[in-house]
mmCIF file of C-alpha atoms in Angstrom:
data_model
loop_
_atom_site.group_PDB
_atom_site.id
_atom_site.type_symbol
_atom_site.label_atom_id
_atom_site.label_comp_id
_atom_site.label_asym_id
_atom_site.label_seq_id
_atom_site.Cartn_x
_atom_site.Cartn_y
_atom_site.Cartn_z
ATOM 1 C CA ASP R 9 153.183 -33.083 258.714
ATOM 2 C CA LEU R 10 156.508 -32.143 256.742
ATOM 3 C CA HIS R 11 155.692 -28.630 255.617
ATOM 4 C CA THR R 12 154.445 -27.474 259.286
ATOM 5 C CA ALA R 13 157.662 -29.201 260.832
ATOM 6 C CA TYR R 14 159.507 -27.114 258.221
ATOM 7 C CA ARG R 15 158.165 -23.663 258.847
ATOM 8 C CA ARG R 16 158.467 -24.151 262.677
ATOM 9 C CA GLN R 17 162.175 -24.979 261.776
ATOM 10 C CA ARG R 18 162.536 -22.222 259.793
ATOM 11 C CA GLN R 19 160.820 -19.711 262.648
ATOM 12 C CA MET R 20 163.488 -21.032 265.158
ATOM 13 C CA PHE R 21 166.327 -20.688 262.816
ATOM 14 C CA ILE R 22 165.277 -16.733 262.215
ATOM 15 C CA ARG R 23 164.392 -16.217 265.839
ATOM 16 C CA ASP R 24 168.030 -17.567 266.641
ATOM 17 C CA SER R 25 169.977 -15.729 264.232
ATOM 18 C CA SER R 26 168.388 -12.475 265.010
ATOM 19 C CA SER R 27 169.035 -12.752 268.824
ATOM 20 C CA THR R 28 172.852 -13.652 268.026
ATOM 21 C CA ALA R 29 173.144 -11.164 265.290
ATOM 22 C CA LYS R 30 172.653 -8.434 268.114
ATOM 23 C CA THR R 31 175.451 -9.362 270.263
ATOM 24 C CA ALA R 32 177.862 -12.171 271.196
ATOM 25 C CA LYS R 33 177.239 -11.232 274.823
ATOM 26 C CA VAL R 34 180.623 -11.130 275.674
ATOM 27 C CA ASP R 35 181.476 -11.430 279.697
ATOM 28 C CA ASP R 36 182.196 -8.819 281.907
ATOM 29 C CA LYS R 37 185.971 -8.800 281.955
ATOM 30 C CA THR R 38 186.166 -9.027 277.911
ATOM 31 C CA THR R 39 183.936 -5.789 277.979
ATOM 32 C CA GLY R 40 186.370 -4.105 280.465
ATOM 33 C CA VAL R 41 189.339 -4.728 278.101
ATOM 34 C CA MET R 42 187.804 -3.859 274.922
ATOM 35 C CA LEU R 43 186.680 -0.687 276.822
ATOM 36 C CA ALA R 44 190.123 0.025 277.866
ATOM 37 C CA LEU R 45 191.144 -0.581 274.383
ATOM 38 C CA LEU R 46 188.878 2.340 273.289
ATOM 39 C CA VAL R 47 189.286 4.967 276.114
ATOM 40 C CA GLU R 48 192.891 4.355 277.625
ATOM 41 C CA PRO R 49 194.758 2.078 274.901
ATOM 42 C CA ASP R 50 198.192 3.248 275.947
ATOM 43 C CA TRP R 51 197.979 3.246 279.660
ATOM 44 C CA PHE R 52 196.046 -0.240 279.317
ATOM 45 C CA LYS R 53 198.743 -1.734 277.224
ATOM 46 C CA GLU R 54 201.636 -0.264 279.261
ATOM 47 C CA TYR R 55 200.238 -2.064 282.690
ATOM 48 C CA ILE R 56 198.278 -4.989 281.448
ATOM 49 C CA GLY R 57 200.429 -8.056 282.773
ATOM 50 C CA ASN R 58 201.763 -6.561 285.803
ATOM 51 C CA ASP R 59 200.720 -8.030 289.326
ATOM 52 C CA PHE R 60 199.221 -4.850 290.495
ATOM 53 C CA PHE R 61 196.886 -4.444 287.149
ATOM 54 C CA CYS R 62 193.581 -5.820 288.259
ATOM 55 C CA TYR R 63 189.683 -6.510 287.435
ATOM 56 C CA SER R 64 187.101 -6.409 289.895
ATOM 57 C CA PRO R 65 183.441 -7.358 289.537
ATOM 58 C CA ALA R 66 180.592 -4.936 290.525
ATOM 59 C CA GLY R 67 179.924 -4.593 294.168
ATOM 60 C CA GLU R 68 183.072 -6.919 295.497
ATOM 61 C CA ASN R 69 185.505 -3.997 296.582
ATOM 62 C CA PRO R 70 183.651 -0.938 296.413
ATOM 63 C CA ILE R 71 185.618 2.191 296.659
ATOM 64 C CA SER R 72 182.654 4.717 297.106
ATOM 65 C CA ASP R 73 178.958 4.927 296.728
ATOM 66 C CA ALA R 74 179.064 6.512 293.415
ATOM 67 C CA VAL R 75 180.764 3.374 291.844
ATOM 68 C CA ALA R 76 179.466 0.599 294.239
ATOM 69 C CA ASP R 77 177.760 -1.077 291.352
ATOM 70 C CA TYR R 78 180.452 -0.876 288.864
ATOM 71 C CA SER R 79 183.203 -3.156 287.960
ATOM 72 C CA TYR R 80 186.531 -1.921 287.334
ATOM 73 C CA LEU R 81 190.103 -2.190 285.701
ATOM 74 C CA THR R 82 192.919 -0.636 287.968
ATOM 75 C CA ALA R 83 196.795 -0.493 288.048
ATOM 76 C CA ASN R 84 196.167 0.415 291.580
ATOM 77 C CA GLY R 85 197.570 3.865 291.570
ATOM 78 C CA ASP R 86 195.757 7.339 292.231
ATOM 79 C CA PRO R 87 192.041 7.634 291.215
ATOM 80 C CA THR R 88 193.059 8.313 287.868
ATOM 81 C CA SER R 89 194.207 4.691 287.399
ATOM 82 C CA PHE R 90 190.624 3.179 287.642
ATOM 83 C CA LEU R 91 188.243 2.692 284.713
ATOM 84 C CA TYR R 92 184.637 2.033 286.254
ATOM 85 C CA TYR R 93 182.079 0.613 284.098
ATOM 86 C CA LYS R 94 178.974 -1.401 284.020
ATOM 87 C CA VAL R 95 176.777 -2.808 281.357
ATOM 88 C CA ASP R 96 172.970 -2.485 280.701
ATOM 89 C CA GLY R 97 171.721 -4.173 277.479
ATOM 90 C CA ASP R 98 173.896 -2.684 274.803
ATOM 91 C CA THR R 99 174.908 0.472 276.799
ATOM 92 C CA VAL R 100 178.334 0.355 278.581
ATOM 93 C CA THR R 101 178.423 3.115 281.040
ATOM 94 C CA TYR R 102 181.865 3.986 282.368
ATOM 95 C CA LYS R 103 183.348 6.610 284.757
ATOM 96 C CA MET R 104 186.805 8.000 285.150
ATOM 97 C CA TRP R 105 188.420 10.294 287.486
ATOM 98 C CA GLU R 106 189.297 13.751 285.692
ATOM 99 C CA VAL R 107 191.886 15.860 287.416
ATOM 100 C CA SER R 108 191.035 19.513 287.984
ATOM 101 C CA ASP R 109 192.686 22.914 286.005
ATOM 102 C CA SER R 110 195.169 22.685 289.020
ATOM 103 C CA GLU R 111 196.426 19.113 287.967
ATOM 104 C CA ASN R 112 195.491 18.283 291.575
ATOM 105 C CA VAL R 113 194.211 14.695 291.684
ATOM 106 C CA ALA R 114 192.199 15.612 295.018
ATOM 107 C CA ASP R 115 190.008 18.068 293.663
ATOM 108 C CA GLY R 116 188.988 15.898 290.496
ATOM 109 C CA HIS R 117 185.778 14.728 289.513
ATOM 110 C CA PHE R 118 184.150 11.730 287.855
ATOM 111 C CA GLU R 119 183.212 11.952 284.274
ATOM 112 C CA THR R 120 180.541 9.734 283.018
ATOM 113 C CA LYS R 121 180.414 8.635 279.462
ATOM 114 C CA THR R 122 178.424 5.724 277.509
ATOM 115 C CA VAL R 123 179.411 3.505 274.470
ATOM 116 C CA SER R 124 177.546 0.834 272.839
ATOM 117 C CA LEU R 125 178.716 -2.966 273.487
ATOM 118 C CA SER R 126 177.872 -3.837 269.814
ATOM 119 C CA ASN R 127 180.260 -1.250 268.680
ATOM 120 C CA LEU R 128 183.056 -2.117 270.617
ATOM 121 C CA GLU R 129 182.633 -5.688 269.693
ATOM 122 C CA LYS R 130 182.629 -4.361 265.952
ATOM 123 C CA ASP R 131 185.632 -2.627 266.568
ATOM 124 C CA TYR R 132 187.702 -5.196 268.912
ATOM 125 C CA TYR R 133 186.197 -8.547 268.680
ATOM 126 C CA VAL R 134 185.425 -9.436 265.039
ATOM 127 C CA THR R 135 188.335 -11.080 263.440
ATOM 128 C CA GLN R 136 189.961 -14.417 265.143
ATOM 129 C CA SER R 137 193.104 -12.124 265.545
ATOM 130 C CA GLN R 138 191.065 -9.180 267.303
ATOM 131 C CA LYS R 139 189.337 -12.047 269.655
ATOM 132 C CA ASP R 140 193.085 -13.675 270.353
ATOM 133 C CA GLU R 141 194.553 -10.387 271.364
ATOM 134 C CA VAL R 142 191.465 -9.344 273.878
ATOM 135 C CA ASN R 143 191.297 -12.916 275.271
ATOM 136 C CA SER R 144 195.131 -12.757 275.920
ATOM 137 C CA TYR R 145 194.661 -9.361 277.591
ATOM 138 C CA VAL R 146 191.572 -11.017 279.719
ATOM 139 C CA SER R 147 193.877 -13.944 280.768
ATOM 140 C CA GLN R 148 196.400 -11.670 282.166
ATOM 141 C CA LEU R 149 193.792 -9.638 284.398
ATOM 142 C CA ARG R 150 194.453 -10.081 288.355
ATOM 143 C CA SER R 151 191.793 -10.392 290.632
ATOM 144 C CA GLU R 152 191.516 -7.229 292.529
ATOM 145 C CA ALA R 153 190.477 -9.314 295.638
ATOM 146 C CA ASP R 154 193.621 -11.596 295.533
ATOM 147 C CA TYR R 155 195.954 -8.551 294.980
ATOM 148 C CA LEU R 156 194.086 -6.546 298.113
ATOM 149 C CA ASN R 157 194.571 -9.648 300.107
ATOM 150 C CA GLN R 158 198.322 -9.862 299.296
ATOM 151 C CA ASN R 159 199.099 -6.265 299.772
#
């Protein structure tokens, strides 16, 4: 009957709206761009758009076992020019190479931190102008595989 159909439709709507409220589920590249804007905005904005500034999905070009299951953005310089990250539900875990006190890159180590994907979206992907900015950066990311094949 009509009442049952209405109730069923209302339950579907409630279920749909609660699942989309959590996260718009941006893709991996977009997550990397928002993360870069949070942790290394100057570095990111300086190099994005250059041929050597690239994105690599997890597992495609593993650098080491420590980051084999991480995607990354890189300016293809020394180890400090890589931002590794992976998404698990609402948690974005990221690793960056920190140089030692002696300023010697080789003596550095990975620092691992986390941030919530929903907070990244709240900070960088709500208004149309924010989405336009982030999507513009995403469109400028080169493929690391293409870069490595050409160089």
